[in-house]
PDB file of C-alpha atoms in Angstrom:
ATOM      1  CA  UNK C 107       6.898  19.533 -20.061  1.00  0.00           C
ATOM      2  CA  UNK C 108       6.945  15.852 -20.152  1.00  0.00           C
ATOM      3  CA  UNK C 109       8.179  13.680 -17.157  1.00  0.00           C
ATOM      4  CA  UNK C 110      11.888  12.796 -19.059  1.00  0.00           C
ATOM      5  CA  UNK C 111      12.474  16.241 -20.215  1.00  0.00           C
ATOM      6  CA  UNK C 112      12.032  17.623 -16.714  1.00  0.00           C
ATOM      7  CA  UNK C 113      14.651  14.654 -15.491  1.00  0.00           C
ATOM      8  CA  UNK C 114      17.256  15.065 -17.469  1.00  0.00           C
ATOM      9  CA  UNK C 115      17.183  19.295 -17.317  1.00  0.00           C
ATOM     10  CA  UNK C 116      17.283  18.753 -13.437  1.00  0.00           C
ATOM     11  CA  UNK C 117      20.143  16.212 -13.690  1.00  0.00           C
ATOM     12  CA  UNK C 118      22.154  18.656 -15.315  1.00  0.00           C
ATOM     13  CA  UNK C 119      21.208  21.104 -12.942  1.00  0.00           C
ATOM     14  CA  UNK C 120      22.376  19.675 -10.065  1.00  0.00           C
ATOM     15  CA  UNK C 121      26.331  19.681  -9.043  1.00  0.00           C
ATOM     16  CA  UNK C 122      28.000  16.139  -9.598  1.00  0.00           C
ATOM     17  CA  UNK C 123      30.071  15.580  -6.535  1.00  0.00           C
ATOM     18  CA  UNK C 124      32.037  12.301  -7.927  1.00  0.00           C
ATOM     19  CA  UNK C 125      33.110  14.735 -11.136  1.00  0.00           C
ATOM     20  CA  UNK C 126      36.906  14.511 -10.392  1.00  0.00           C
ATOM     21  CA  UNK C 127      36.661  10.891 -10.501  1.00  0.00           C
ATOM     22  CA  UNK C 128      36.830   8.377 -13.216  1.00  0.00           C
ATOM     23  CA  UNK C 129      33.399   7.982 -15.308  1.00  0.00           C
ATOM     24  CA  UNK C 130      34.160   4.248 -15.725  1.00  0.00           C
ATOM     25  CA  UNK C 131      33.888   3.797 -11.403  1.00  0.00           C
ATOM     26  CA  UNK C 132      30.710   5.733 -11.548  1.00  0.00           C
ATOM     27  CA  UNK C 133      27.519   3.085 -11.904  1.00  0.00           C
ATOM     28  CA  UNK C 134      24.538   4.426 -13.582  1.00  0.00           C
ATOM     29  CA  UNK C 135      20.922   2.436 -14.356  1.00  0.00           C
ATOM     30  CA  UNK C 136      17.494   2.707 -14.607  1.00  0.00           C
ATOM     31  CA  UNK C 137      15.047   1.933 -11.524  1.00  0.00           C
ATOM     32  CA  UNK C 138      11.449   0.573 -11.493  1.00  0.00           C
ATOM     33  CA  UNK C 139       9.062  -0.912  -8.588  1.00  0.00           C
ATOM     34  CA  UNK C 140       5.859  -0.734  -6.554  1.00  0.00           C
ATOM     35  CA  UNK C 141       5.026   1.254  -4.376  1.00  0.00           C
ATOM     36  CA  UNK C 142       1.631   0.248  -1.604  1.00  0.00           C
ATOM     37  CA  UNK C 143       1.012   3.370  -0.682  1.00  0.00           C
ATOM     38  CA  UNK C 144      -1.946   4.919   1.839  1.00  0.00           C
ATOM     39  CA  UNK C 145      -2.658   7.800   4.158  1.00  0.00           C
ATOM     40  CA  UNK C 146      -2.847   8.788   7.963  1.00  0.00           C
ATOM     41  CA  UNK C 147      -4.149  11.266   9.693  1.00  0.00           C
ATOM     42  CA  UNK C 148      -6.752  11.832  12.590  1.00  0.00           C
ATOM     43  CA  UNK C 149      -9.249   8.454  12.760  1.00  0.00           C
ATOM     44  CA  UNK C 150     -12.848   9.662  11.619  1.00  0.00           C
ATOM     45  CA  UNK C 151     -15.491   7.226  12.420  1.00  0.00           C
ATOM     46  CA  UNK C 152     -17.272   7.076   9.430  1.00  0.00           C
ATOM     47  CA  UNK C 153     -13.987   7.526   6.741  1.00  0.00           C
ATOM     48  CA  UNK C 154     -12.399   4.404   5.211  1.00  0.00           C
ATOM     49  CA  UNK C 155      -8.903   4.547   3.662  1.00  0.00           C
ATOM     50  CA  UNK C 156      -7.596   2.182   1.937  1.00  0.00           C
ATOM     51  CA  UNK C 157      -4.140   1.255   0.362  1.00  0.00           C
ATOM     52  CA  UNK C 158      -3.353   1.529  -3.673  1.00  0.00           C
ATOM     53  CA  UNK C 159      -0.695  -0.519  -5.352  1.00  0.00           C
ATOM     54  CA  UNK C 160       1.135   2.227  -7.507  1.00  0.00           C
ATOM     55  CA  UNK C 161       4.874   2.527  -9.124  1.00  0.00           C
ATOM     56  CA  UNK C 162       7.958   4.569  -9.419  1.00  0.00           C
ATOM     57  CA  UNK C 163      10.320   4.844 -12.164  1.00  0.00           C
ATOM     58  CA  UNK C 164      13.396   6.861 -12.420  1.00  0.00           C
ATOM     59  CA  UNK C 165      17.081   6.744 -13.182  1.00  0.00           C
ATOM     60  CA  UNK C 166      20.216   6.258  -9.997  1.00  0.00           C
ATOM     61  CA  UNK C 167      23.446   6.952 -10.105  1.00  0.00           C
ATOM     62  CA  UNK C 168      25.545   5.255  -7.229  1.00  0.00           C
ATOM     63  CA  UNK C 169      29.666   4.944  -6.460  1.00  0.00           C
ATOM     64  CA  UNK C 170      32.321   2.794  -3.564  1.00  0.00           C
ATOM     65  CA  UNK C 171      33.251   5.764  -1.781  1.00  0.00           C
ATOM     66  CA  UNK C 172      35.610   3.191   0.227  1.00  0.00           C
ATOM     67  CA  UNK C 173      35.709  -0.555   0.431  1.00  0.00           C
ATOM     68  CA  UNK C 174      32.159  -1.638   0.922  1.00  0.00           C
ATOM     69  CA  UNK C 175      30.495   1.667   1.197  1.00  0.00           C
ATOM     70  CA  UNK C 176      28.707   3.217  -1.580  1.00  0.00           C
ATOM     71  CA  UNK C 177      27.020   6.537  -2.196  1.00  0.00           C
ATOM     72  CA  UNK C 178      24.127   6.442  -4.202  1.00  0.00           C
ATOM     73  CA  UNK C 179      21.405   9.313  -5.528  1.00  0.00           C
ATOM     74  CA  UNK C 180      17.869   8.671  -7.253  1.00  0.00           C
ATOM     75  CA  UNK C 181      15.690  10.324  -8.953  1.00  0.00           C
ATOM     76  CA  UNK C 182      11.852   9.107  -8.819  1.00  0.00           C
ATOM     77  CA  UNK C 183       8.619   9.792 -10.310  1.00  0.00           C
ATOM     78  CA  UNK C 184       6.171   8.517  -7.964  1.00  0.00           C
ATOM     79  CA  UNK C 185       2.441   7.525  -8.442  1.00  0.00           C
ATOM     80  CA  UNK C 186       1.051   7.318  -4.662  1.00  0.00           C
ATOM     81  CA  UNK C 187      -2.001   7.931  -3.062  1.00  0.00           C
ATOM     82  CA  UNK C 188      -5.208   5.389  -1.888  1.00  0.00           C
ATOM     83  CA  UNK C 189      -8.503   4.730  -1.863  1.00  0.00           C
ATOM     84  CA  UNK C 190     -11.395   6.545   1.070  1.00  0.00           C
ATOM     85  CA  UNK C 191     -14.455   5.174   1.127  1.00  0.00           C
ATOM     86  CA  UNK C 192     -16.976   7.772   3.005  1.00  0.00           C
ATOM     87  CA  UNK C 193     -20.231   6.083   4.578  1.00  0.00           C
ATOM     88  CA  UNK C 194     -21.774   9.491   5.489  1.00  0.00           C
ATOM     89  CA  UNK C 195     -21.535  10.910   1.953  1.00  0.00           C
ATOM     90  CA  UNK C 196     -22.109   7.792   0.594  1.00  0.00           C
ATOM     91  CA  UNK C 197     -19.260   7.746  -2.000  1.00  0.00           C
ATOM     92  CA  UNK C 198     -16.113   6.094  -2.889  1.00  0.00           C
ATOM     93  CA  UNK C 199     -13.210   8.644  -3.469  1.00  0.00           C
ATOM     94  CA  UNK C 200      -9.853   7.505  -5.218  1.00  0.00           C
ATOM     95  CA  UNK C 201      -6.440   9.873  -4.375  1.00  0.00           C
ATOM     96  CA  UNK C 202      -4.115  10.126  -6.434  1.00  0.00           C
ATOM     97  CA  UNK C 203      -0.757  12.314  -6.150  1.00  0.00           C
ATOM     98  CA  UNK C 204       2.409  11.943  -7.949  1.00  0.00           C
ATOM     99  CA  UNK C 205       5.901  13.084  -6.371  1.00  0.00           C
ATOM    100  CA  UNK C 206       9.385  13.555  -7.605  1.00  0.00           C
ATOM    101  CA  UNK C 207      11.494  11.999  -5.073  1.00  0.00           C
ATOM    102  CA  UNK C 208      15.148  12.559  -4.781  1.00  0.00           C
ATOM    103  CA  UNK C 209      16.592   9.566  -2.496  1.00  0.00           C
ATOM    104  CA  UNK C 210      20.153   9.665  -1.155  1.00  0.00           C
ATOM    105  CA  UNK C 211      21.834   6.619   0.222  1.00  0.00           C
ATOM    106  CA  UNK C 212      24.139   5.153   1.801  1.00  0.00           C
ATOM    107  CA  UNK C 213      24.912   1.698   1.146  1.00  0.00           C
ATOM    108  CA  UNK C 214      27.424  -1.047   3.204  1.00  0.00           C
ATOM    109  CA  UNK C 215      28.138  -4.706   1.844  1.00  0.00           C
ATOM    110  CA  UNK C 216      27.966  -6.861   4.565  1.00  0.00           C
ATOM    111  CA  UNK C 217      28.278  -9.776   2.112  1.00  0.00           C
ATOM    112  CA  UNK C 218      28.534 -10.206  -1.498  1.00  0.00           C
ATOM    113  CA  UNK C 219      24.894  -9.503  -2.856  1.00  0.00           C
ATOM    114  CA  UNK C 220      23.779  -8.346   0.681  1.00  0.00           C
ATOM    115  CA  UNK C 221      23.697  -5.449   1.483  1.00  0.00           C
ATOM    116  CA  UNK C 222      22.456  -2.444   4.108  1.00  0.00           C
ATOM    117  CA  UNK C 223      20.849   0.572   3.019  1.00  0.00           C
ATOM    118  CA  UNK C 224      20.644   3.995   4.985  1.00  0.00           C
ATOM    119  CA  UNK C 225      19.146   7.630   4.013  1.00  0.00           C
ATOM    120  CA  UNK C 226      17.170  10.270   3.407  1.00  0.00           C
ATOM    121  CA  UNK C 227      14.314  11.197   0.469  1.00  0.00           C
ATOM    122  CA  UNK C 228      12.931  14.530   0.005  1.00  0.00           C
ATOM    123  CA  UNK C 229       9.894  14.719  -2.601  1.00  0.00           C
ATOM    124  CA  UNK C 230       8.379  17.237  -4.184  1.00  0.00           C
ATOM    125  CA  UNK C 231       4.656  16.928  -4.862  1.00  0.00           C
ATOM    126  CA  UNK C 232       3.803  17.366  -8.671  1.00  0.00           C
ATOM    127  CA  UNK C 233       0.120  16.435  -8.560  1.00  0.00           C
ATOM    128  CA  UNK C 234      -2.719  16.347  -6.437  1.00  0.00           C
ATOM    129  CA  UNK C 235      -6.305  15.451  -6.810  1.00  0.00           C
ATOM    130  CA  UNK C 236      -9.409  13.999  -5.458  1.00  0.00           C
ATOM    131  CA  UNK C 237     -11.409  11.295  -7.884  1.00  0.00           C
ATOM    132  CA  UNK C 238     -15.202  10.567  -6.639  1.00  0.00           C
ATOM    133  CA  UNK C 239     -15.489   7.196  -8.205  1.00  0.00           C
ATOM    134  CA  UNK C 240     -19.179   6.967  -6.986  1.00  0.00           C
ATOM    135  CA  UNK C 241     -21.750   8.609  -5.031  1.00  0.00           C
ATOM    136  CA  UNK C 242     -23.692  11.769  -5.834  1.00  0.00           C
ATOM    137  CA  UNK C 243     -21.089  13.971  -6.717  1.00  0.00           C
ATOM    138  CA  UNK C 244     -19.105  12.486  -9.271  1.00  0.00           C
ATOM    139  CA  UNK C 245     -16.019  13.965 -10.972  1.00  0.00           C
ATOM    140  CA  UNK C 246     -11.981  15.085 -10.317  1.00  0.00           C
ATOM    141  CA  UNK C 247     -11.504  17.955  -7.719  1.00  0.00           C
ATOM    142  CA  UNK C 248      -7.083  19.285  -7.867  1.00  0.00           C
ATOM    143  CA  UNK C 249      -6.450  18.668  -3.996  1.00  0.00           C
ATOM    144  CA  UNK C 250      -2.988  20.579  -4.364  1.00  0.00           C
ATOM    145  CA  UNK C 251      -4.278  23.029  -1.726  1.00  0.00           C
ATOM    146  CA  UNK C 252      -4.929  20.131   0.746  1.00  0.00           C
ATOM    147  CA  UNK C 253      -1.810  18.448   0.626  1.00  0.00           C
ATOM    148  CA  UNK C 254       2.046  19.591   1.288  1.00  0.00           C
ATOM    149  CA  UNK C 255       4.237  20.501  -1.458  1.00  0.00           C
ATOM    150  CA  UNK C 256       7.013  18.840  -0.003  1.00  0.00           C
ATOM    151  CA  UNK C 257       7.689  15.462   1.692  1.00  0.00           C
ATOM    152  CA  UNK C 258       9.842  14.003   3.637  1.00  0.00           C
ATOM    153  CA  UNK C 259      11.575  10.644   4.730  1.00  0.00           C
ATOM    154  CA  UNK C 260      14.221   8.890   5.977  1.00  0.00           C
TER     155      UNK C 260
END
């Protein structure tokens, strides 16, 4: 099932609360970026990670709940993941991992065109896998069983 297809089946899924309100108030786009994305986790002396510059793309939907405050959902697909170069093996491993994130926001105007963002953004890992780029053991290993399912952030 392709990326869009899986989108739009979940957006119908999931309950609209604004659908009592007036489709014309209701704002509705397409979202793009990049993402610089790395990992953490205990230091090992002879493991380098590196950072990988990566996108999103998905689709919001946002709406003034009051004066100046909007609400605003998101719905992400999310290439992350970064680069460990291993001295003691010798080898150059590149991670990749792919999310669907589901951002929810609040948003205040403090001025007109600035504004302050607040939230949360549960994700859902899709893919997972380990590339050896170089070294002995070259090839793609699935790494779904070393990394969470789900992810969390605020």
């Amino acid at each position: 099932m392709t990326f869009l297809r899986a989108a739009l089946i979940l957006l119908f899924l999931i309950p609209n609360p604004f659908s009592d309100i007036q489709a014309q108030d209701l704002k509705i786009g397409l979202k793009g970026g990049i993402n610089i994305s790395t990992l953490s986790g205990p230091p090992s002396s002879t493991d380098d990670v590196s950072a990988r510059l990566l996108y999103h793309l998905g689709i919001f939907a946002s709406k003034e709940v009051v004066d100046k405050i909007e609400a605003q959902a998101e719905l992400l697909f999310s290439a992350q993941g970064a680069t460990e170069d291993n001295d003691f093996a010798a080898s150059k491993i590149r991670l990749n991992f792919t999310y669907l994130n589901i951002p929810l926001i609040g948003k205040y105007q403090l001025a007109e065109g600035i504004c302050m963002y607040a939230g949360i953004q549960p994700g859902i890992r899709l893919t997972a896998e380990g590339k050896i780029l170089e070294g002995q053991f070259q090839g793609t290993q699935d790494a779904k069983d070393d990394t969470k399912a789900f992810d969390f952030a605020l």
